[in-house]
Tab-separated table of C-alpha atoms in Angstrom:
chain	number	residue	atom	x	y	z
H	14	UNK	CA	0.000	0.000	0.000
H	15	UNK	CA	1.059	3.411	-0.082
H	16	UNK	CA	2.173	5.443	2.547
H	17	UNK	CA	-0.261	7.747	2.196
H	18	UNK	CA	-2.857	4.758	2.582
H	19	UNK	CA	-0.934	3.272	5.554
H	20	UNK	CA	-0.908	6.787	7.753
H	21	UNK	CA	-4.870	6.714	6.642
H	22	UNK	CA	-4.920	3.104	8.099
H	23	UNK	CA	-3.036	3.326	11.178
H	24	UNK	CA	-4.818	6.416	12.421
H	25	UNK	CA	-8.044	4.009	12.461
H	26	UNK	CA	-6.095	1.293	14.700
H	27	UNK	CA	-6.507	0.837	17.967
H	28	UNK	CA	-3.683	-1.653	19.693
H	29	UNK	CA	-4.731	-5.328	21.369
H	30	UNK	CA	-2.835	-7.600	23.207
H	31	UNK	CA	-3.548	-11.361	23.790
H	32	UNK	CA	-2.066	-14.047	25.962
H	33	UNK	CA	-1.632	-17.209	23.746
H	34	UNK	CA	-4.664	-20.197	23.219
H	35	UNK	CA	-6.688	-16.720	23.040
H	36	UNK	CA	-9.483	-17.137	20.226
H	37	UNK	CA	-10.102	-14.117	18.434
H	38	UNK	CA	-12.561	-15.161	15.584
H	39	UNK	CA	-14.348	-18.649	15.953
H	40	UNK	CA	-15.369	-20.808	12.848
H	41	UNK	CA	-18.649	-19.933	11.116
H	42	UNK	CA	-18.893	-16.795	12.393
H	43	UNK	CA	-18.212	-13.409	11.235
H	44	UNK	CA	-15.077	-11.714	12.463
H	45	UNK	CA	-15.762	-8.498	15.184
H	46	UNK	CA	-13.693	-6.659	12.867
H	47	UNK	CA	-10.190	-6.087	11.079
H	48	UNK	CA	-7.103	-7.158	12.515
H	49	UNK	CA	-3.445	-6.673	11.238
H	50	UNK	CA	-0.781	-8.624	13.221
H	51	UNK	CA	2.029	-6.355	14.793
H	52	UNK	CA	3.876	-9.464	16.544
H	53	UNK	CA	3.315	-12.698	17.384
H	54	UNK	CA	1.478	-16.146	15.779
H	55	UNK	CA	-2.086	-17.213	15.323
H	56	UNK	CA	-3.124	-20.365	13.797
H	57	UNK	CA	-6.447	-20.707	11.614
H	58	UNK	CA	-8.076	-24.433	12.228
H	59	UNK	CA	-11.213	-26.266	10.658
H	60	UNK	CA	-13.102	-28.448	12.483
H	61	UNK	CA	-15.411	-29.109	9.574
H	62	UNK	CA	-12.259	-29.986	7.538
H	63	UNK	CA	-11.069	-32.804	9.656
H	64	UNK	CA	-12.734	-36.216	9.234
H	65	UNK	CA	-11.979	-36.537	12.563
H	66	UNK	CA	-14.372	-35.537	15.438
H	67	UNK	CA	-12.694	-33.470	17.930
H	68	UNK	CA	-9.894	-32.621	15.997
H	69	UNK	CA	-9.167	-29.558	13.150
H	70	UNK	CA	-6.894	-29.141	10.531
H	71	UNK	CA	-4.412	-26.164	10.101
H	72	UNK	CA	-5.456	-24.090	7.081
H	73	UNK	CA	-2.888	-21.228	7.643
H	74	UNK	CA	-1.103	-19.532	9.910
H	75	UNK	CA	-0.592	-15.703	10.488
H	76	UNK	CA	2.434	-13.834	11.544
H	77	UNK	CA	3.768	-10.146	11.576
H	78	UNK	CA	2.385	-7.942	8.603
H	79	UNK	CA	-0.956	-10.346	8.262
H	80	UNK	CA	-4.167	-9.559	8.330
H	81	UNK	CA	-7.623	-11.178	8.842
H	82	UNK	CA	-11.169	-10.071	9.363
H	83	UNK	CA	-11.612	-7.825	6.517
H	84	UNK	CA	-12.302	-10.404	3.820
H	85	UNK	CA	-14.825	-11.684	6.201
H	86	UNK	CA	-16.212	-8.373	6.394
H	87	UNK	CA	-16.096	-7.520	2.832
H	88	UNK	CA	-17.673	-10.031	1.438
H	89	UNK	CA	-20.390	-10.752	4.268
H	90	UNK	CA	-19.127	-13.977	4.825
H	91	UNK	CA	-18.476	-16.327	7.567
H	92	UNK	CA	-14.948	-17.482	8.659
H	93	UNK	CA	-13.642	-20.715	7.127
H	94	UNK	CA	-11.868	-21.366	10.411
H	95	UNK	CA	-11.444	-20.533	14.254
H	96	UNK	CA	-7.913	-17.797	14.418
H	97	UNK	CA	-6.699	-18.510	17.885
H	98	UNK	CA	-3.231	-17.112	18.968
H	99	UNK	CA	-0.624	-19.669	19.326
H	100	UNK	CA	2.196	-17.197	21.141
H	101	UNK	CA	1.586	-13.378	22.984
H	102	UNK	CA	0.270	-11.147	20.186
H	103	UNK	CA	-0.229	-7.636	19.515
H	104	UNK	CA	-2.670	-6.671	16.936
H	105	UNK	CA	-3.938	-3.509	15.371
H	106	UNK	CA	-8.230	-3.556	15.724
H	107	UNK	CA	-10.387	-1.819	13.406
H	108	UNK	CA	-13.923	-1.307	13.660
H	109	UNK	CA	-16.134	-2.260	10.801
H	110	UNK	CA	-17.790	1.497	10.698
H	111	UNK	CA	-14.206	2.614	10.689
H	112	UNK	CA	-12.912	0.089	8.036
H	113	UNK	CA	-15.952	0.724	5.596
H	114	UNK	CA	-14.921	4.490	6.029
H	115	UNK	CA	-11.596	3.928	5.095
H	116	UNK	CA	-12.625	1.717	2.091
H	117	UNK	CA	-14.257	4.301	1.136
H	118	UNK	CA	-11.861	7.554	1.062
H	119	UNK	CA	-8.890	4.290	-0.329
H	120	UNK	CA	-10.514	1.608	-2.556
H	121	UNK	CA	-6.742	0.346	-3.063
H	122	UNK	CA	-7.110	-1.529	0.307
H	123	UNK	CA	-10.238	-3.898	-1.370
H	124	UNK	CA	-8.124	-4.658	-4.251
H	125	UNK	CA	-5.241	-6.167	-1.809
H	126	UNK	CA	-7.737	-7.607	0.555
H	127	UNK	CA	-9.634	-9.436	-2.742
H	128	UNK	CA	-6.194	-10.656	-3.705
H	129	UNK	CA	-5.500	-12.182	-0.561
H	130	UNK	CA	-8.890	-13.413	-0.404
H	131	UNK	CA	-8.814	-15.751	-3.717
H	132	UNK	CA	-5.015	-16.658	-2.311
H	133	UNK	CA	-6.525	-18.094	0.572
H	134	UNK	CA	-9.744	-19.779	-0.988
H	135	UNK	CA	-7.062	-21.982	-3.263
H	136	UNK	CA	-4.840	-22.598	-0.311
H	137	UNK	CA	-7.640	-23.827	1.750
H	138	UNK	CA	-9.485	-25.912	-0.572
H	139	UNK	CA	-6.010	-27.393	-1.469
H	140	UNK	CA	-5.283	-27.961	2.297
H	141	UNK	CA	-8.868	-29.627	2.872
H	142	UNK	CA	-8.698	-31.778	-0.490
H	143	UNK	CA	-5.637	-33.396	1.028
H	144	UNK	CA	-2.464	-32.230	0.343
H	145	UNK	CA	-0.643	-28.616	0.289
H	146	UNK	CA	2.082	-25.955	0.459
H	147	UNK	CA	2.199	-23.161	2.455
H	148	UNK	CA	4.822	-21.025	3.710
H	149	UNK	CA	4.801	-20.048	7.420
H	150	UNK	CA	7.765	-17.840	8.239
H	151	UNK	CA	11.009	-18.545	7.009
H	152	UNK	CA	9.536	-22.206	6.157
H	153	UNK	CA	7.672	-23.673	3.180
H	154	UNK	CA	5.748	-26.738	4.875
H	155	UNK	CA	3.957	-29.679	2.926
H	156	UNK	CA	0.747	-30.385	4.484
H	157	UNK	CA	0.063	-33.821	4.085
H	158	UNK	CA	-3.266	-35.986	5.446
H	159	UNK	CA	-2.514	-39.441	6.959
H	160	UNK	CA	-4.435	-41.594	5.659
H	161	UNK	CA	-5.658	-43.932	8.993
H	162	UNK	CA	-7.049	-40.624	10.763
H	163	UNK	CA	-7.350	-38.053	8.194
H	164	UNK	CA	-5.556	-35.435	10.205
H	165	UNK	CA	-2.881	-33.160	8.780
H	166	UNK	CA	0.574	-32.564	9.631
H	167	UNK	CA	2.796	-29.923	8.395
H	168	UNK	CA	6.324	-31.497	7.584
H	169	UNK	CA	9.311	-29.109	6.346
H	170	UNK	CA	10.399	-29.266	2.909
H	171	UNK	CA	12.926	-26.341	2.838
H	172	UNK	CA	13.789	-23.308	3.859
H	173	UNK	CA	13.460	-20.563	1.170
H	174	UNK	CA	14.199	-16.971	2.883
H	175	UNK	CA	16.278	-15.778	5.570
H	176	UNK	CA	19.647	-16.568	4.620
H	177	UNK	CA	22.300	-14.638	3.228
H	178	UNK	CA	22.397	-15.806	-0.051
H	179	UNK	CA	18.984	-17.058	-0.848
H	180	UNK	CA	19.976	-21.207	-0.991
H	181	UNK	CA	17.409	-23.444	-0.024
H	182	UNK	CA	18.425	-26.100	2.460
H	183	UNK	CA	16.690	-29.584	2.386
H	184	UNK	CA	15.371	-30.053	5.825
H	185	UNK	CA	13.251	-33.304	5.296
């Protein structure tokens, strides 16, 4: 975004902190707001994509620089998965009133939201049709399902960014 677009953003935020195994937006329904993550890790998780009863599968996981809620909010849809934090956060919070404001006076901040929105839609369906990448970090995972219990487990592939000159190392 620009930084014209950014100042316009931030002056709607207002900070939150949560301790971790806090659950900020539960699956099915519709998040309380926009949030962009400052610091910290939250995990997204399906129940309804796990064959398993009592038991969810990882459909992504946010770290510093994400942000959920608005895509929710945007297109009037419920959330694909519970967000719970998985470490301390600190999050940036904006209202709905406040976000459809800012929409408003910067359409630019739909476009990147819509973007991220059909990037998530393929990850997920990939994730819940069995098997997937997705990069957490400085990590590209492969999500695989095992087959007795239909749960997923992220393995490491490689790493990809981070290092000084750009080399993957195999990690599996």
């Amino acid at each position: 975004l620009p930084p014209e677009v950014r100042q316009a953003l931030l002056a709607k935020c207002k900070p939150r902190r949560l301790e971790p195994d806090k659950v900020v937006v539960k699956e099915g329904n519709q998040a309380s707001g926009v949030y962009i993550v400052l610091l910290g890790l939250l995990d997204v998780s399906s129940s309804e994509a796990s064959a398993e009863e009592d038991s969810a599968v990882l459909l992504h996981r946010f770290s510093d620089g994400d942000f959920f809620g608005g895509i929710s909010h945007i297109l009037k849809q419920l959330s694909p998965g519970t967000v719970r934090t998985r470490s301390f956060v600190q999050l940036l919070y904006i209202s709905p009133p406040a976000f459809d404001e800012l929409t408003q006076e910067h359409p630019i901040i739909l476009d990147v939201m819509r973007e991220e929105a059909d990037r998530r839609v393929r990850s997920y369906h990939s994730i819940i049709s069995g098997e997937a990448q997705y990069e957490v970090g400085t990590f590209v995972y492969l999500l695989e399902k095992k087959k007795d219990k239909g749960e997923a487990e992220a393995v490491p592939v490689m790493k990809m960014t981070g290092m000084a000159d750009n080399s993957a190392v195999d990690l599996s």
